[in-house]
GROMACS .gro file of C-alpha atoms in nm:
model
  254
    1MET     CA    1  -0.012   0.000  -0.007
    2LYS     CA    2   0.111   0.354  -0.058
    3LYS     CA    3   0.214   0.629   0.187
    4PHE     CA    4   0.202   0.985   0.097
    5ILE     CA    5   0.360   1.260   0.274
    6VAL     CA    6   0.316   1.637   0.342
    7PHE     CA    7   0.612   1.851   0.414
    8PHE     CA    8   0.554   2.167   0.628
    9VAL     CA    9   0.855   2.361   0.622
   10LEU     CA   10   0.828   2.621   0.884
   11SER     CA   11   1.083   2.899   0.808
   12ILE     CA   12   1.098   3.089   1.128
   13ILE     CA   13   1.196   3.444   1.048
   14THR     CA   14   1.186   3.693   1.342
   15LEU     CA   15   1.283   4.052   1.272
   16ALA     CA   16   1.558   4.224   1.457
   17CYS     CA   17   1.349   4.476   1.652
   18ASP     CA   18   1.294   4.661   1.979
   19SER     CA   19   1.175   4.443   2.264
   20ASN     CA   20   0.826   4.574   2.261
   21GLU     CA   21   0.756   4.505   1.893
   22GLN     CA   22   0.596   4.178   1.792
   23GLN     CA   23   0.814   3.895   1.699
   24THR     CA   24   0.700   3.738   1.369
   25THR     CA   25   0.747   3.389   1.207
   26ARG     CA   26   0.720   3.304   0.826
   27LEU     CA   27   0.549   2.968   0.772
   28GLU     CA   28   0.596   2.777   0.433
   29VAL     CA   29   0.375   2.468   0.360
   30ARG     CA   30   0.510   2.231   0.099
   31LEU     CA   31   0.349   1.928  -0.043
   32THR     CA   32   0.515   1.609  -0.162
   33ASP     CA   33   0.441   1.247  -0.211
   34ALA     CA   34   0.579   0.890  -0.226
   35PRO     CA   35   0.517   0.620  -0.505
   36GLY     CA   36   0.211   0.388  -0.433
   37ASP     CA   37  -0.024   0.141  -0.578
   38TYR     CA   38  -0.298   0.395  -0.694
   39GLU     CA   39  -0.274   0.553  -1.041
   40ALA     CA   40  -0.382   0.898  -0.898
   41VAL     CA   41  -0.478   1.049  -0.570
   42ASN     CA   42  -0.637   1.392  -0.630
   43ILE     CA   43  -0.682   1.611  -0.320
   44ASN     CA   44  -0.892   1.931  -0.348
   45ILE     CA   45  -0.709   2.168  -0.113
   46THR     CA   46  -0.895   2.496  -0.041
   47GLY     CA   47  -0.734   2.618   0.266
   48VAL     CA   48  -0.467   2.558   0.528
   49GLU     CA   49  -0.483   2.695   0.881
   50VAL     CA   50  -0.273   2.668   1.206
   51HIS     CA   51  -0.378   2.720   1.560
   52MET     CA   52  -0.161   2.929   1.787
   53ASP     CA   53  -0.188   2.803   2.142
   54ASP     CA   54  -0.357   3.089   2.333
   55GLY     CA   55  -0.560   2.845   2.553
   56SER     CA   56  -0.883   2.868   2.337
   57PRO     CA   57  -0.968   2.564   2.109
   58GLU     CA   58  -1.132   2.775   1.855
   59SER     CA   59  -1.008   3.145   1.864
   60GLY     CA   60  -0.649   3.076   1.783
   61TRP     CA   61  -0.698   2.964   1.408
   62MET     CA   62  -0.511   3.150   1.156
   63GLU     CA   63  -0.543   3.127   0.783
   64LEU     CA   64  -0.249   3.096   0.543
   65ASN     CA   65  -0.220   3.234   0.200
   66VAL     CA   66  -0.285   2.900   0.005
   67GLU     CA   67  -0.235   2.799  -0.345
   68ALA     CA   68  -0.577   2.649  -0.372
   69GLY     CA   69  -0.639   2.380  -0.623
   70ILE     CA   70  -0.649   2.006  -0.699
   71TYR     CA   71  -0.320   1.817  -0.633
   72ASP     CA   72  -0.238   1.477  -0.786
   73LEU     CA   73  -0.013   1.360  -0.511
   74LEU     CA   74   0.151   1.081  -0.726
   75LYS     CA   75   0.293   1.362  -0.941
   76LEU     CA   76   0.492   1.486  -0.639
   77THR     CA   77   0.732   1.200  -0.605
   78ASN     CA   78   1.102   1.137  -0.617
   79GLY     CA   79   1.198   1.456  -0.444
   80ILE     CA   80   0.961   1.673  -0.618
   81ASP     CA   81   0.751   1.910  -0.408
   82THR     CA   82   0.524   2.216  -0.439
   83LEU     CA   83   0.470   2.533  -0.228
   84LEU     CA   84   0.114   2.505  -0.085
   85ALA     CA   85   0.089   2.785   0.151
   86THR     CA   86   0.268   3.072   0.322
   87ALA     CA   87   0.202   3.313   0.607
   88GLU     CA   88   0.359   3.562   0.855
   89LEU     CA   89   0.262   3.454   1.210
   90PRO     CA   90   0.346   3.575   1.555
   91ALA     CA   91   0.618   3.367   1.711
   92GLY     CA   92   0.513   3.132   1.983
   93ARG     CA   93   0.354   2.778   1.994
   94ILE     CA   94   0.160   2.611   1.713
   95SER     CA   95  -0.068   2.341   1.871
   96GLN     CA   96  -0.249   2.213   1.567
   97MET     CA   97  -0.279   2.231   1.198
   98ARG     CA   98  -0.573   2.163   0.951
   99LEU     CA   99  -0.613   2.121   0.571
  100ILE     CA  100  -0.954   2.240   0.435
  101LEU     CA  101  -1.072   2.022   0.155
  102GLY     CA  102  -1.314   2.092  -0.122
  103ASP     CA  103  -1.567   1.847  -0.286
  104ASN     CA  104  -1.338   1.737  -0.583
  105ASN     CA  105  -1.141   1.464  -0.424
  106THR     CA  106  -1.087   1.165  -0.638
  107ILE     CA  107  -0.893   0.828  -0.672
  108LYS     CA  108  -0.798   0.652  -0.986
  109VAL     CA  109  -0.770   0.273  -0.972
  110ALA     CA  110  -0.745   0.033  -1.273
  111GLY     CA  111  -0.809   0.332  -1.524
  112GLN     CA  112  -1.129   0.439  -1.342
  113GLU     CA  113  -1.155   0.764  -1.155
  114MET     CA  114  -1.383   0.756  -0.854
  115PRO     CA  115  -1.486   1.000  -0.584
  116LEU     CA  116  -1.291   1.002  -0.269
  117THR     CA  117  -1.529   1.097   0.005
  118THR     CA  118  -1.446   1.243   0.349
  119PRO     CA  119  -1.632   1.205   0.682
  120SER     CA  120  -1.899   1.449   0.755
  121GLY     CA  121  -1.731   1.531   1.099
  122GLN     CA  122  -1.421   1.661   0.910
  123GLN     CA  123  -1.589   1.917   0.689
  124SER     CA  124  -1.412   2.185   0.913
  125GLY     CA  125  -1.083   2.044   0.796
  126LEU     CA  126  -0.838   1.750   0.839
  127LYS     CA  127  -0.699   1.842   1.194
  128PHE     CA  128  -0.384   1.700   1.366
  129ASN     CA  129  -0.174   1.799   1.649
  130ILE     CA  130   0.176   1.962   1.624
  131GLN     CA  131   0.256   2.100   1.971
  132THR     CA  132   0.568   2.271   1.846
  133ASP     CA  133   0.746   2.579   2.009
  134LEU     CA  134   0.882   2.808   1.737
  135THR     CA  135   1.213   2.987   1.838
  136GLU     CA  136   1.284   3.316   1.661
  137GLY     CA  137   1.524   3.284   1.386
  138VAL     CA  138   1.510   2.906   1.352
  139VAL     CA  139   1.372   2.723   1.050
  140TYR     CA  140   1.162   2.419   1.134
  141GLN     CA  141   1.025   2.126   0.920
  142VAL     CA  142   0.715   1.956   1.040
  143LEU     CA  143   0.661   1.643   0.845
  144ILE     CA  144   0.308   1.518   0.817
  145ASP     CA  145   0.299   1.152   0.712
  146PHE     CA  146  -0.038   1.004   0.598
  147ASP     CA  147  -0.046   0.625   0.591
  148ALA     CA  148  -0.263   0.551   0.282
  149ALA     CA  149  -0.295   0.173   0.386
  150LYS     CA  150  -0.513   0.316   0.680
  151SER     CA  151  -0.611   0.648   0.555
  152ILE     CA  152  -0.784   0.545   0.229
  153LEU     CA  153  -1.051   0.286   0.290
  154GLN     CA  154  -1.242   0.098   0.036
  155THR     CA  155  -1.606   0.063   0.153
  156GLY     CA  156  -1.747  -0.093  -0.169
  157ASN     CA  157  -1.666  -0.199  -0.519
  158SER     CA  158  -1.621   0.164  -0.632
  159THR     CA  159  -1.633   0.361  -0.316
  160TYR     CA  160  -1.335   0.494  -0.130
  161LYS     CA  161  -1.317   0.715   0.180
  162LEU     CA  162  -1.039   0.934   0.308
  163LYS     CA  163  -1.017   0.878   0.681
  164PRO     CA  164  -0.647   1.025   0.759
  165VAL     CA  165  -0.419   0.839   0.999
  166ILE     CA  166  -0.155   1.094   1.053
  167ARG     CA  167   0.195   1.094   1.204
  168THR     CA  168   0.380   1.420   1.260
  169ILE     CA  169   0.766   1.460   1.303
  170THR     CA  170   0.922   1.811   1.380
  171SER     CA  171   1.289   1.898   1.317
  172ALA     CA  172   1.482   2.206   1.319
  173GLU     CA  173   1.644   2.291   0.996
  174SER     CA  174   1.855   2.585   1.091
  175GLY     CA  175   1.996   2.798   1.359
  176ALA     CA  176   2.046   3.189   1.422
  177ILE     CA  177   2.273   3.448   1.577
  178LYS     CA  178   2.152   3.743   1.780
  179GLY     CA  179   2.317   4.021   1.994
  180VAL     CA  180   2.305   4.381   2.087
  181VAL     CA  181   2.563   4.642   1.951
  182GLU     CA  182   2.696   4.912   2.174
  183PRO     CA  183   2.670   5.208   2.134
  184MET     CA  184   2.325   5.160   1.966
  185GLU     CA  185   2.393   5.476   1.776
  186ALA     CA  186   2.635   5.292   1.570
  187ASN     CA  187   2.347   5.149   1.378
  188PRO     CA  188   2.545   4.893   1.171
  189MET     CA  189   2.465   4.658   0.906
  190VAL     CA  190   2.540   4.312   1.041
  191PHE     CA  191   2.661   4.004   0.814
  192ALA     CA  192   2.693   3.650   0.883
  193ILE     CA  193   2.977   3.503   0.682
  194ILE     CA  194   3.124   3.151   0.613
  195GLY     CA  195   3.448   3.174   0.430
  196ILE     CA  196   3.389   3.440   0.165
  197ASP     CA  197   3.017   3.392   0.141
  198THR     CA  198   2.771   3.612   0.314
  199ILE     CA  199   2.480   3.378   0.430
  200ALA     CA  200   2.262   3.638   0.581
  201SER     CA  201   2.248   4.013   0.650
  202THR     CA  202   2.025   4.248   0.878
  203LYS     CA  203   2.037   4.605   1.021
  204ALA     CA  204   2.066   4.656   1.389
  205SER     CA  205   1.755   4.813   1.531
  206GLU     CA  206   1.749   5.163   1.694
  207ALA     CA  207   1.804   4.986   2.026
  208GLY     CA  208   2.103   4.795   1.898
  209ALA     CA  209   1.949   4.455   1.864
  210PHE     CA  210   2.011   4.227   1.571
  211LEU     CA  211   1.900   3.893   1.459
  212LEU     CA  212   2.059   3.684   1.166
  213ARG     CA  213   1.812   3.415   1.100
  214GLY     CA  214   1.763   3.097   0.896
  215LEU     CA  215   2.138   2.996   0.917
  216PRO     CA  216   2.279   2.652   0.835
  217ALA     CA  217   2.486   2.484   1.103
  218GLY     CA  218   2.852   2.593   1.102
  219THR     CA  219   3.119   2.833   1.228
  220TYR     CA  220   3.060   3.189   1.134
  221SER     CA  221   3.235   3.524   1.119
  222VAL     CA  222   3.000   3.813   1.208
  223SER     CA  223   3.092   4.147   1.044
  224PHE     CA  224   2.964   4.489   1.144
  225ASN     CA  225   2.956   4.777   0.914
  226PRO     CA  226   2.842   5.083   1.132
  227LYS     CA  227   2.738   5.436   0.995
  228GLU     CA  228   3.001   5.716   0.959
  229GLY     CA  229   3.188   5.812   1.267
  230TYR     CA  230   3.234   5.449   1.390
  231SER     CA  231   3.492   5.177   1.289
  232PRO     CA  232   3.392   4.835   1.138
  233ALA     CA  233   3.428   4.539   1.367
  234LEU     CA  234   3.458   4.159   1.301
  235LYS     CA  235   3.398   3.867   1.545
  236THR     CA  236   3.506   3.523   1.445
  237ASP     CA  237   3.441   3.154   1.543
  238ILE     CA  238   3.074   3.209   1.627
  239THR     CA  239   2.905   2.861   1.618
  240VAL     CA  240   2.569   2.804   1.493
  241THR     CA  241   2.377   2.465   1.577
  242LEU     CA  242   2.041   2.359   1.450
  243GLY     CA  243   1.753   2.453   1.658
  244SER     CA  244   1.945   2.711   1.868
  245VAL     CA  245   1.992   3.083   1.864
  246THR     CA  246   2.353   3.179   1.944
  247ASP     CA  247   2.361   3.483   2.162
  248MET     CA  248   2.662   3.702   2.114
  249GLY     CA  249   2.558   3.922   2.405
  250SER     CA  250   2.697   4.280   2.376
  251VAL     CA  251   2.927   4.375   2.089
  252ASN     CA  252   3.129   4.684   2.115
  253ILE     CA  253   3.162   4.906   1.804
  254PRO     CA  254   3.458   5.143   1.831
   0.00000   0.00000   0.00000
């Protein structure tokens, strides 16, 4: 039996800002699949939502900007994926996700395309638990694994029902570097460098805070290019690990 997989790549992009400004997260949802026994599995996706854990089971749902349409999952195999949805969200904890499906879900078996129905109780969306804390500056991947052997049920000779059995795996895909420059009036551009390659850059806030986000694991040099009247600075041997934010603390700009 086949298994199909949805990749939720959560790109956590928190702006370098004053402490009283809201930290934000960019969420990217990507869809992919694995080869299976069916000739086509067409899923009509009309919406994607996430639930920010604010203690309320209903009020925390937020809509993403979705590329609505019918997706043949069997065309998204062998490393191919497609961007399904994006959003800018507050940093924090995501407790649940749900896919909102339309009515045009079908399955193709032995050359015949047949409806793939969903239970009436799931008309509000295919909901699953995530329970993920999103750290500023870190890129996460949430792997949503549908087991088609259990998720697609044949209930008659030509009748199939989608009753998802879902497993989720969350992993960090990047790290970040943060700190505060002194004096804050230096207002530098800040660059994360490996070798001769600049991997990321940002501008320190008016309060001197900076965050270099979405960095692959490795050892970095961090360069500071301040405004006129201050001298450039370079810090070396800054280590970044997946899922962590390396805090450089206070960095003096001469």
